[in-house]
Structures are given as structure tokens and as C-alpha cells.
């Protein structure tokens, strides 16, 4: 059995269409949407609406952790734009989802990332795509558990939930062979982004579940350039499956 795993697709529909080649199934750990590409400021919803110069500026503010100033800039830009904010974002997200979900092979098992909009997924997920968030699926005799979204941060991305809500989803999984999530467990080596030069939020509930239930693997993304991509916690192999938007290469799990 061979499964390919991707995360942080961020608009790379071309590579996503090829991600399932040679595999029995594809697992997608979220962040399909591209709002702003921190490596190429010309790509994404934000520069399409406000231009590359403003994208350069907001990336600089966020990278410097000047989040209040970044939000002030965002509010000013939206106030100057002759279109309703929610309508403009939803329209752009819909265009991306139409292309990205059409690229997913059958079968695909998917969960949400923190920049995804869960309410729109039922409109675009085809019969061959199973969406799970706090749910389990058996694939090739192994039990996979899925937890989507992220925890609350100053970035205020679309699908962030409280620590308590996130922990409840993890608890609902019970014992699994492979624990799949968008964000990593709360381990410094796994949550530090070496390019952004900051710690992303990891989940203590995921870490506790790894210690308690000892899955074979814990798979995740979210941190694009982690200090450590792979490490063992007890019996569990923890793997950042990579920033698929930039690599275009899925991570393979075989058994």
C-alpha cells in the first residue's frame, strides 16, 4: 500500500493534479487557498486586489511582528477598494477551490488548513474526496485520524479555533495508527520556521495524544521551513510532509 501526503498546497493546482501518481490514495492536510505568497509577493488574493507594493509592505510588517500596523494597513486598503470585502474574498476563494478540488485524484482524504474556508468545501469536494475533521478513516488496514485547522494567533486566519475546541477534536479520534493534522504538535524544533524566524503555534493536545496513544506516525504541515522536518517522539515518527506549494512533491508512506 502506498499513500502520498501533501500539505500547504497554496494554489499549486498543477502539481496537485500529479500528486497521486503511483499511489493508492492521496492525503491532503489543508491550506489549499493562496492569500499571499511570502516568497513571491505577486501571487495570491492580496496582490491581485491591492498590488505587489502593498503586498511587499504587509509581508514586511508581519515578518517584523508589527501585527497592529499590518491590520491598520489592511483596513485602510479595504476602505479604499470599491467592493465589499467578504464578497471579494469569497469570490477569489471560490475560483481557487474550483480549480484545486478538480485536481484532486480519487480517492483523496482531506482536512482543512488554517487559511481554508470549511463552509465552502461541500460545494467543491467531489464524490472521490472524503473530508474529515475530528474523524477517522481506514486506509489499507491502518486507521488514520484527521484534525483540521489551526489555533488562534495574531494573524487571525480564517479557520482558527480555541485550544479547547481543538483538543476536543483530537480526543474524539481515540487510538489511531496515523495521526494527521494541519499544524504540528507543540515541539519547538517542529514549530520554528527558519525563514520567517518565528515559532508557529503547535498543539499541546496533539503532543499529549502522541504520548498517550503512540501512533506509528504523526503527519502535518503548516510550518513551511521547519528547523526539523522529522523527529521521533517515543514510538511515533513525526513528519512535516513539506510545503507542497514550493516543492510540488508529495511525501510517500508505504506499508
PDB file of C-alpha atoms in Angstrom:
ATOM      1  CA  UNK A   1       0.000   0.000   0.000  1.00  0.00           C
ATOM      2  CA  UNK A   2       1.287   3.425  -0.906  1.00  0.00           C
ATOM      3  CA  UNK A   3      -0.230   6.764   0.153  1.00  0.00           C
ATOM      4  CA  UNK A   4       1.007  10.191  -0.888  1.00  0.00           C
ATOM      5  CA  UNK A   5       0.639  13.065   1.592  1.00  0.00           C
ATOM      6  CA  UNK A   6       0.662  16.801   0.843  1.00  0.00           C
ATOM      7  CA  UNK A   7       0.084  19.951   2.856  1.00  0.00           C
ATOM      8  CA  UNK A   8       0.157  23.708   2.229  1.00  0.00           C
ATOM      9  CA  UNK A   9      -0.838  23.481  -1.419  1.00  0.00           C
ATOM     10  CA  UNK A  10      -1.459  27.248  -1.611  1.00  0.00           C
ATOM     11  CA  UNK A  11      -2.783  27.345  -5.152  1.00  0.00           C
ATOM     12  CA  UNK A  12      -0.385  24.874  -6.815  1.00  0.00           C
ATOM     13  CA  UNK A  13      -3.102  23.078  -8.789  1.00  0.00           C
ATOM     14  CA  UNK A  14      -0.729  21.795 -11.470  1.00  0.00           C
ATOM     15  CA  UNK A  15       1.426  19.825  -9.032  1.00  0.00           C
ATOM     16  CA  UNK A  16      -1.656  18.740  -7.087  1.00  0.00           C
ATOM     17  CA  UNK A  17      -3.077  17.081 -10.216  1.00  0.00           C
ATOM     18  CA  UNK A  18       0.064  14.908 -10.350  1.00  0.00           C
ATOM     19  CA  UNK A  19       0.405  14.287  -6.606  1.00  0.00           C
ATOM     20  CA  UNK A  20      -1.476  10.987  -6.614  1.00  0.00           C
ATOM     21  CA  UNK A  21       0.501   9.371  -9.423  1.00  0.00           C
ATOM     22  CA  UNK A  22       1.785   5.951  -8.353  1.00  0.00           C
ATOM     23  CA  UNK A  23      -0.188   5.970  -5.090  1.00  0.00           C
ATOM     24  CA  UNK A  24      -3.282   4.114  -3.902  1.00  0.00           C
ATOM     25  CA  UNK A  25      -4.640   7.263  -2.225  1.00  0.00           C
ATOM     26  CA  UNK A  26      -3.797  10.908  -1.607  1.00  0.00           C
ATOM     27  CA  UNK A  27      -3.984  12.652   1.764  1.00  0.00           C
ATOM     28  CA  UNK A  28      -4.204  16.450   1.795  1.00  0.00           C
ATOM     29  CA  UNK A  29      -3.590  18.250   5.091  1.00  0.00           C
ATOM     30  CA  UNK A  30      -5.008  21.598   4.072  1.00  0.00           C
ATOM     31  CA  UNK A  31      -4.181  25.175   3.168  1.00  0.00           C
ATOM     32  CA  UNK A  32      -5.405  24.922  -0.394  1.00  0.00           C
ATOM     33  CA  UNK A  33      -6.012  28.663  -0.606  1.00  0.00           C
ATOM     34  CA  UNK A  34      -3.305  31.141  -1.549  1.00  0.00           C
ATOM     35  CA  UNK A  35      -3.984  34.520   0.040  1.00  0.00           C
ATOM     36  CA  UNK A  36      -0.420  35.826  -0.056  1.00  0.00           C
ATOM     37  CA  UNK A  37       2.791  34.093  -1.121  1.00  0.00           C
ATOM     38  CA  UNK A  38       5.591  35.159   1.221  1.00  0.00           C
ATOM     39  CA  UNK A  39       8.208  34.016  -1.302  1.00  0.00           C
ATOM     40  CA  UNK A  40       6.598  35.617  -4.363  1.00  0.00           C
ATOM     41  CA  UNK A  41       4.556  38.657  -3.378  1.00  0.00           C
ATOM     42  CA  UNK A  42       2.931  38.836  -6.814  1.00  0.00           C
ATOM     43  CA  UNK A  43       0.894  35.663  -6.213  1.00  0.00           C
ATOM     44  CA  UNK A  44      -2.353  35.342  -4.285  1.00  0.00           C
ATOM     45  CA  UNK A  45      -5.611  37.091  -3.478  1.00  0.00           C
ATOM     46  CA  UNK A  46      -3.979  40.018  -1.679  1.00  0.00           C
ATOM     47  CA  UNK A  47      -1.717  41.246  -4.516  1.00  0.00           C
ATOM     48  CA  UNK A  48      -4.487  40.634  -7.059  1.00  0.00           C
ATOM     49  CA  UNK A  49      -6.617  43.120  -5.130  1.00  0.00           C
ATOM     50  CA  UNK A  50      -4.047  45.600  -3.816  1.00  0.00           C
ATOM     51  CA  UNK A  51      -0.891  45.253  -5.904  1.00  0.00           C
ATOM     52  CA  UNK A  52       2.597  43.948  -5.259  1.00  0.00           C
ATOM     53  CA  UNK A  53       3.897  47.059  -3.459  1.00  0.00           C
ATOM     54  CA  UNK A  54       1.240  46.729  -0.775  1.00  0.00           C
ATOM     55  CA  UNK A  55       1.958  43.007  -0.579  1.00  0.00           C
ATOM     56  CA  UNK A  56       5.647  43.810  -0.004  1.00  0.00           C
ATOM     57  CA  UNK A  57       4.678  46.186   2.782  1.00  0.00           C
ATOM     58  CA  UNK A  58       2.292  43.895   4.621  1.00  0.00           C
ATOM     59  CA  UNK A  59       4.755  40.991   4.469  1.00  0.00           C
ATOM     60  CA  UNK A  60       7.446  43.238   5.954  1.00  0.00           C
ATOM     61  CA  UNK A  61       5.135  44.326   8.778  1.00  0.00           C
ATOM     62  CA  UNK A  62       4.044  40.780   9.601  1.00  0.00           C
ATOM     63  CA  UNK A  63       7.594  39.458   9.450  1.00  0.00           C
ATOM     64  CA  UNK A  64       8.606  42.167  11.923  1.00  0.00           C
ATOM     65  CA  UNK A  65       5.651  41.091  14.110  1.00  0.00           C
ATOM     66  CA  UNK A  66       4.086  44.535  13.749  1.00  0.00           C
ATOM     67  CA  UNK A  67       0.648  42.951  13.536  1.00  0.00           C
ATOM     68  CA  UNK A  68      -1.343  46.012  14.624  1.00  0.00           C
ATOM     69  CA  UNK A  69       0.238  48.087  11.869  1.00  0.00           C
ATOM     70  CA  UNK A  70      -0.414  45.304   9.365  1.00  0.00           C
ATOM     71  CA  UNK A  71      -4.083  45.216  10.352  1.00  0.00           C
ATOM     72  CA  UNK A  72      -4.286  49.012  10.099  1.00  0.00           C
ATOM     73  CA  UNK A  73      -2.843  48.819   6.597  1.00  0.00           C
ATOM     74  CA  UNK A  74      -5.328  46.130   5.658  1.00  0.00           C
ATOM     75  CA  UNK A  75      -8.269  48.156   6.945  1.00  0.00           C
ATOM     76  CA  UNK A  76      -7.128  51.223   5.005  1.00  0.00           C
ATOM     77  CA  UNK A  77      -6.697  49.264   1.774  1.00  0.00           C
ATOM     78  CA  UNK A  78     -10.119  47.683   2.077  1.00  0.00           C
ATOM     79  CA  UNK A  79     -11.736  51.046   2.812  1.00  0.00           C
ATOM     80  CA  UNK A  80     -10.263  52.428  -0.418  1.00  0.00           C
ATOM     81  CA  UNK A  81     -11.440  49.486  -2.510  1.00  0.00           C
ATOM     82  CA  UNK A  82     -14.828  49.887  -4.151  1.00  0.00           C
ATOM     83  CA  UNK A  83     -16.037  46.363  -3.328  1.00  0.00           C
ATOM     84  CA  UNK A  84     -17.375  44.522  -0.300  1.00  0.00           C
ATOM     85  CA  UNK A  85     -14.543  42.692   1.493  1.00  0.00           C
ATOM     86  CA  UNK A  86     -16.362  39.403   2.191  1.00  0.00           C
ATOM     87  CA  UNK A  87     -17.741  39.239  -1.339  1.00  0.00           C
ATOM     88  CA  UNK A  88     -14.343  39.872  -2.918  1.00  0.00           C
ATOM     89  CA  UNK A  89     -12.558  37.262  -0.795  1.00  0.00           C
ATOM     90  CA  UNK A  90     -15.241  34.625  -1.232  1.00  0.00           C
ATOM     91  CA  UNK A  91     -15.254  35.112  -4.999  1.00  0.00           C
ATOM     92  CA  UNK A  92     -11.460  34.691  -5.156  1.00  0.00           C
ATOM     93  CA  UNK A  93     -11.504  31.648  -2.858  1.00  0.00           C
ATOM     94  CA  UNK A  94     -14.234  30.047  -4.948  1.00  0.00           C
ATOM     95  CA  UNK A  95     -12.159  30.435  -8.102  1.00  0.00           C
ATOM     96  CA  UNK A  96      -9.214  28.741  -6.412  1.00  0.00           C
ATOM     97  CA  UNK A  97     -11.307  25.935  -4.924  1.00  0.00           C
ATOM     98  CA  UNK A  98     -12.950  25.152  -8.279  1.00  0.00           C
ATOM     99  CA  UNK A  99      -9.516  24.536  -9.803  1.00  0.00           C
ATOM    100  CA  UNK A 100      -7.930  22.810  -6.817  1.00  0.00           C
ATOM    101  CA  UNK A 101     -10.702  20.360  -5.982  1.00  0.00           C
ATOM    102  CA  UNK A 102     -10.957  19.424  -9.666  1.00  0.00           C
ATOM    103  CA  UNK A 103      -7.260  18.475  -9.498  1.00  0.00           C
ATOM    104  CA  UNK A 104      -7.660  16.038  -6.584  1.00  0.00           C
ATOM    105  CA  UNK A 105      -7.430  12.353  -7.567  1.00  0.00           C
ATOM    106  CA  UNK A 106      -9.719   9.560  -6.376  1.00  0.00           C
ATOM    107  CA  UNK A 107      -9.531   8.612  -3.594  1.00  0.00           C
ATOM    108  CA  UNK A 108      -8.436  11.663  -1.601  1.00  0.00           C
ATOM    109  CA  UNK A 109      -8.736  12.121   2.164  1.00  0.00           C
ATOM    110  CA  UNK A 110      -8.541  15.781   3.144  1.00  0.00           C
ATOM    111  CA  UNK A 111      -8.728  18.084   6.127  1.00  0.00           C
ATOM    112  CA  UNK A 112      -8.723  21.872   6.442  1.00  0.00           C
ATOM    113  CA  UNK A 113      -5.776  24.178   6.944  1.00  0.00           C
ATOM    114  CA  UNK A 114      -5.923  27.396   8.932  1.00  0.00           C
ATOM    115  CA  UNK A 115      -6.334  29.535   5.790  1.00  0.00           C
ATOM    116  CA  UNK A 116      -9.121  27.386   4.349  1.00  0.00           C
ATOM    117  CA  UNK A 117     -12.841  28.175   4.440  1.00  0.00           C
ATOM    118  CA  UNK A 118     -14.598  24.966   5.588  1.00  0.00           C
ATOM    119  CA  UNK A 119     -18.075  26.244   4.767  1.00  0.00           C
ATOM    120  CA  UNK A 120     -17.273  26.217   1.043  1.00  0.00           C
ATOM    121  CA  UNK A 121     -15.755  22.739   0.827  1.00  0.00           C
ATOM    122  CA  UNK A 122     -19.043  20.798   0.447  1.00  0.00           C
ATOM    123  CA  UNK A 123     -19.721  22.709  -2.772  1.00  0.00           C
ATOM    124  CA  UNK A 124     -16.448  21.657  -4.381  1.00  0.00           C
ATOM    125  CA  UNK A 125     -15.468  18.281  -2.877  1.00  0.00           C
ATOM    126  CA  UNK A 126     -16.350  15.583  -5.406  1.00  0.00           C
ATOM    127  CA  UNK A 127     -17.532  12.039  -4.517  1.00  0.00           C
ATOM    128  CA  UNK A 128     -13.942  10.740  -4.538  1.00  0.00           C
ATOM    129  CA  UNK A 129     -12.852  13.193  -1.830  1.00  0.00           C
ATOM    130  CA  UNK A 130     -13.528  12.402   1.831  1.00  0.00           C
ATOM    131  CA  UNK A 131     -13.316  15.424   4.134  1.00  0.00           C
ATOM    132  CA  UNK A 132     -12.505  14.717   7.790  1.00  0.00           C
ATOM    133  CA  UNK A 133     -12.016  16.983  10.802  1.00  0.00           C
ATOM    134  CA  UNK A 134     -12.043  15.159  14.123  1.00  0.00           C
ATOM    135  CA  UNK A 135     -12.822  11.938  12.231  1.00  0.00           C
ATOM    136  CA  UNK A 136     -11.198   8.639  11.255  1.00  0.00           C
ATOM    137  CA  UNK A 137     -10.787   6.609   8.076  1.00  0.00           C
ATOM    138  CA  UNK A 138      -9.408   3.133   7.442  1.00  0.00           C
ATOM    139  CA  UNK A 139      -6.944   3.036   4.568  1.00  0.00           C
ATOM    140  CA  UNK A 140      -5.252  -0.232   3.663  1.00  0.00           C
ATOM    141  CA  UNK A 141      -5.883  -1.714   7.089  1.00  0.00           C
ATOM    142  CA  UNK A 142      -4.490   1.260   9.048  1.00  0.00           C
ATOM    143  CA  UNK A 143      -6.631   3.771  10.945  1.00  0.00           C
ATOM    144  CA  UNK A 144      -5.956   7.412  10.071  1.00  0.00           C
ATOM    145  CA  UNK A 145      -7.246  10.235  12.269  1.00  0.00           C
ATOM    146  CA  UNK A 146      -7.665  13.778  10.932  1.00  0.00           C
ATOM    147  CA  UNK A 147      -7.693  17.123  12.743  1.00  0.00           C
ATOM    148  CA  UNK A 148      -8.046  20.262  10.648  1.00  0.00           C
ATOM    149  CA  UNK A 149      -7.499  23.973  11.153  1.00  0.00           C
ATOM    150  CA  UNK A 150      -5.166  25.899  13.422  1.00  0.00           C
ATOM    151  CA  UNK A 151      -5.097  27.543  16.826  1.00  0.00           C
ATOM    152  CA  UNK A 152      -5.795  31.221  17.399  1.00  0.00           C
ATOM    153  CA  UNK A 153      -2.969  33.624  16.530  1.00  0.00           C
ATOM    154  CA  UNK A 154      -2.462  37.357  15.910  1.00  0.00           C
ATOM    155  CA  UNK A 155      -2.646  36.556  12.179  1.00  0.00           C
ATOM    156  CA  UNK A 156      -6.386  35.812  12.520  1.00  0.00           C
ATOM    157  CA  UNK A 157      -6.545  33.409   9.596  1.00  0.00           C
ATOM    158  CA  UNK A 158      -9.977  32.061   8.544  1.00  0.00           C
ATOM    159  CA  UNK A 159     -10.032  28.686  10.333  1.00  0.00           C
ATOM    160  CA  UNK A 160      -8.518  29.150  13.785  1.00  0.00           C
ATOM    161  CA  UNK A 161     -10.238  27.628  16.825  1.00  0.00           C
ATOM    162  CA  UNK A 162      -9.731  27.722  20.579  1.00  0.00           C
ATOM    163  CA  UNK A 163      -7.352  25.330  22.299  1.00  0.00           C
ATOM    164  CA  UNK A 164     -10.363  23.645  23.930  1.00  0.00           C
ATOM    165  CA  UNK A 165     -12.196  23.070  20.650  1.00  0.00           C
ATOM    166  CA  UNK A 166      -9.054  21.747  19.007  1.00  0.00           C
ATOM    167  CA  UNK A 167      -8.336  19.396  21.928  1.00  0.00           C
ATOM    168  CA  UNK A 168     -11.881  18.029  21.704  1.00  0.00           C
ATOM    169  CA  UNK A 169     -11.323  17.096  18.065  1.00  0.00           C
ATOM    170  CA  UNK A 170      -8.084  15.328  18.926  1.00  0.00           C
ATOM    171  CA  UNK A 171      -9.774  13.482  21.802  1.00  0.00           C
ATOM    172  CA  UNK A 172     -12.583  12.330  19.510  1.00  0.00           C
ATOM    173  CA  UNK A 173     -10.128  10.354  17.380  1.00  0.00           C
ATOM    174  CA  UNK A 174      -9.177   7.822  20.047  1.00  0.00           C
ATOM    175  CA  UNK A 175      -6.329   5.456  19.157  1.00  0.00           C
ATOM    176  CA  UNK A 176      -5.126   5.687  15.553  1.00  0.00           C
ATOM    177  CA  UNK A 177      -2.212   4.303  13.578  1.00  0.00           C
ATOM    178  CA  UNK A 178      -1.533   7.576  11.761  1.00  0.00           C
ATOM    179  CA  UNK A 179      -2.379  10.965  13.267  1.00  0.00           C
ATOM    180  CA  UNK A 180      -2.916  13.563  10.515  1.00  0.00           C
ATOM    181  CA  UNK A 181      -3.210  17.288  11.238  1.00  0.00           C
ATOM    182  CA  UNK A 182      -2.501  20.585   9.563  1.00  0.00           C
ATOM    183  CA  UNK A 183      -0.478  22.057  12.438  1.00  0.00           C
ATOM    184  CA  UNK A 184       2.359  20.218  14.226  1.00  0.00           C
ATOM    185  CA  UNK A 185       2.478  19.048  17.820  1.00  0.00           C
ATOM    186  CA  UNK A 186       3.812  21.671  20.210  1.00  0.00           C
ATOM    187  CA  UNK A 187       7.532  20.882  19.966  1.00  0.00           C
ATOM    188  CA  UNK A 188       9.955  23.803  19.415  1.00  0.00           C
ATOM    189  CA  UNK A 189      12.010  22.035  16.747  1.00  0.00           C
ATOM    190  CA  UNK A 190       8.851  21.303  14.743  1.00  0.00           C
ATOM    191  CA  UNK A 191       7.163  24.702  15.130  1.00  0.00           C
ATOM    192  CA  UNK A 192      10.070  27.084  14.395  1.00  0.00           C
ATOM    193  CA  UNK A 193      10.167  28.498  10.857  1.00  0.00           C
ATOM    194  CA  UNK A 194      13.765  29.274   9.938  1.00  0.00           C
ATOM    195  CA  UNK A 195      12.880  31.744   7.167  1.00  0.00           C
ATOM    196  CA  UNK A 196      10.052  33.600   8.899  1.00  0.00           C
ATOM    197  CA  UNK A 197      12.214  33.461  12.066  1.00  0.00           C
ATOM    198  CA  UNK A 198       9.324  32.786  14.388  1.00  0.00           C
ATOM    199  CA  UNK A 199       7.561  29.954  16.182  1.00  0.00           C
ATOM    200  CA  UNK A 200       4.237  28.954  14.666  1.00  0.00           C
ATOM    201  CA  UNK A 201       1.562  27.634  17.006  1.00  0.00           C
ATOM    202  CA  UNK A 202       1.693  23.913  17.588  1.00  0.00           C
ATOM    203  CA  UNK A 203      -0.833  21.862  19.515  1.00  0.00           C
ATOM    204  CA  UNK A 204      -0.263  20.583  23.030  1.00  0.00           C
ATOM    205  CA  UNK A 205      -3.292  18.324  22.565  1.00  0.00           C
ATOM    206  CA  UNK A 206      -1.583  16.626  19.606  1.00  0.00           C
ATOM    207  CA  UNK A 207       1.597  16.164  21.633  1.00  0.00           C
ATOM    208  CA  UNK A 208      -0.365  14.681  24.538  1.00  0.00           C
ATOM    209  CA  UNK A 209      -2.164  12.303  22.166  1.00  0.00           C
ATOM    210  CA  UNK A 210       1.169  11.160  20.740  1.00  0.00           C
ATOM    211  CA  UNK A 211       2.466  10.374  24.228  1.00  0.00           C
ATOM    212  CA  UNK A 212      -0.810   8.725  25.246  1.00  0.00           C
ATOM    213  CA  UNK A 213      -1.799   6.678  22.177  1.00  0.00           C
ATOM    214  CA  UNK A 214       1.599   6.142  20.484  1.00  0.00           C
ATOM    215  CA  UNK A 215       0.548   6.231  16.804  1.00  0.00           C
ATOM    216  CA  UNK A 216       3.035   4.935  14.258  1.00  0.00           C
ATOM    217  CA  UNK A 217       3.166   8.311  12.519  1.00  0.00           C
ATOM    218  CA  UNK A 218       2.121  11.904  13.144  1.00  0.00           C
ATOM    219  CA  UNK A 219       1.911  13.786   9.832  1.00  0.00           C
ATOM    220  CA  UNK A 220       1.434  17.554   9.481  1.00  0.00           C
ATOM    221  CA  UNK A 221       2.476  20.695   7.571  1.00  0.00           C
ATOM    222  CA  UNK A 222       1.837  24.388   8.333  1.00  0.00           C
ATOM    223  CA  UNK A 223       5.474  25.306   9.110  1.00  0.00           C
ATOM    224  CA  UNK A 224       6.938  25.928   5.677  1.00  0.00           C
ATOM    225  CA  UNK A 225      10.664  25.891   6.545  1.00  0.00           C
ATOM    226  CA  UNK A 226      10.895  23.986   9.844  1.00  0.00           C
ATOM    227  CA  UNK A 227      14.035  23.723  11.907  1.00  0.00           C
ATOM    228  CA  UNK A 228      13.497  19.946  11.933  1.00  0.00           C
ATOM    229  CA  UNK A 229      11.342  18.158   9.380  1.00  0.00           C
ATOM    230  CA  UNK A 230      11.331  14.773  11.066  1.00  0.00           C
ATOM    231  CA  UNK A 231      11.845  13.538  14.605  1.00  0.00           C
ATOM    232  CA  UNK A 232      10.782  10.683  16.828  1.00  0.00           C
ATOM    233  CA  UNK A 233       8.672  11.156  19.945  1.00  0.00           C
ATOM    234  CA  UNK A 234       8.704   7.835  21.742  1.00  0.00           C
ATOM    235  CA  UNK A 235       7.303   5.260  19.331  1.00  0.00           C
ATOM    236  CA  UNK A 236       5.924   7.884  16.929  1.00  0.00           C
ATOM    237  CA  UNK A 237       7.655   9.169  13.822  1.00  0.00           C
ATOM    238  CA  UNK A 238       6.680  12.851  13.439  1.00  0.00           C
ATOM    239  CA  UNK A 239       6.962  14.148   9.865  1.00  0.00           C
ATOM    240  CA  UNK A 240       6.435  17.586   8.364  1.00  0.00           C
ATOM    241  CA  UNK A 241       5.285  16.469   4.900  1.00  0.00           C
ATOM    242  CA  UNK A 242       6.511  19.703   3.357  1.00  0.00           C
ATOM    243  CA  UNK A 243       5.477  22.984   1.790  1.00  0.00           C
ATOM    244  CA  UNK A 244       3.862  21.465  -1.304  1.00  0.00           C
ATOM    245  CA  UNK A 245       3.300  24.849  -2.960  1.00  0.00           C
ATOM    246  CA  UNK A 246       7.059  25.277  -3.397  1.00  0.00           C
ATOM    247  CA  UNK A 247       8.253  21.678  -3.775  1.00  0.00           C
ATOM    248  CA  UNK A 248       5.419  20.111  -5.780  1.00  0.00           C
ATOM    249  CA  UNK A 249       6.475  16.763  -4.300  1.00  0.00           C
ATOM    250  CA  UNK A 250       4.260  14.599  -2.085  1.00  0.00           C
ATOM    251  CA  UNK A 251       5.622  12.664   0.878  1.00  0.00           C
ATOM    252  CA  UNK A 252       5.144   8.892   0.484  1.00  0.00           C
ATOM    253  CA  UNK A 253       4.042   6.424   3.155  1.00  0.00           C
ATOM    254  CA  UNK A 254       4.280   2.732   2.297  1.00  0.00           C
ATOM    255  CA  UNK A 255       3.318  -0.378   4.225  1.00  0.00           C
TER     256      UNK A 255
END
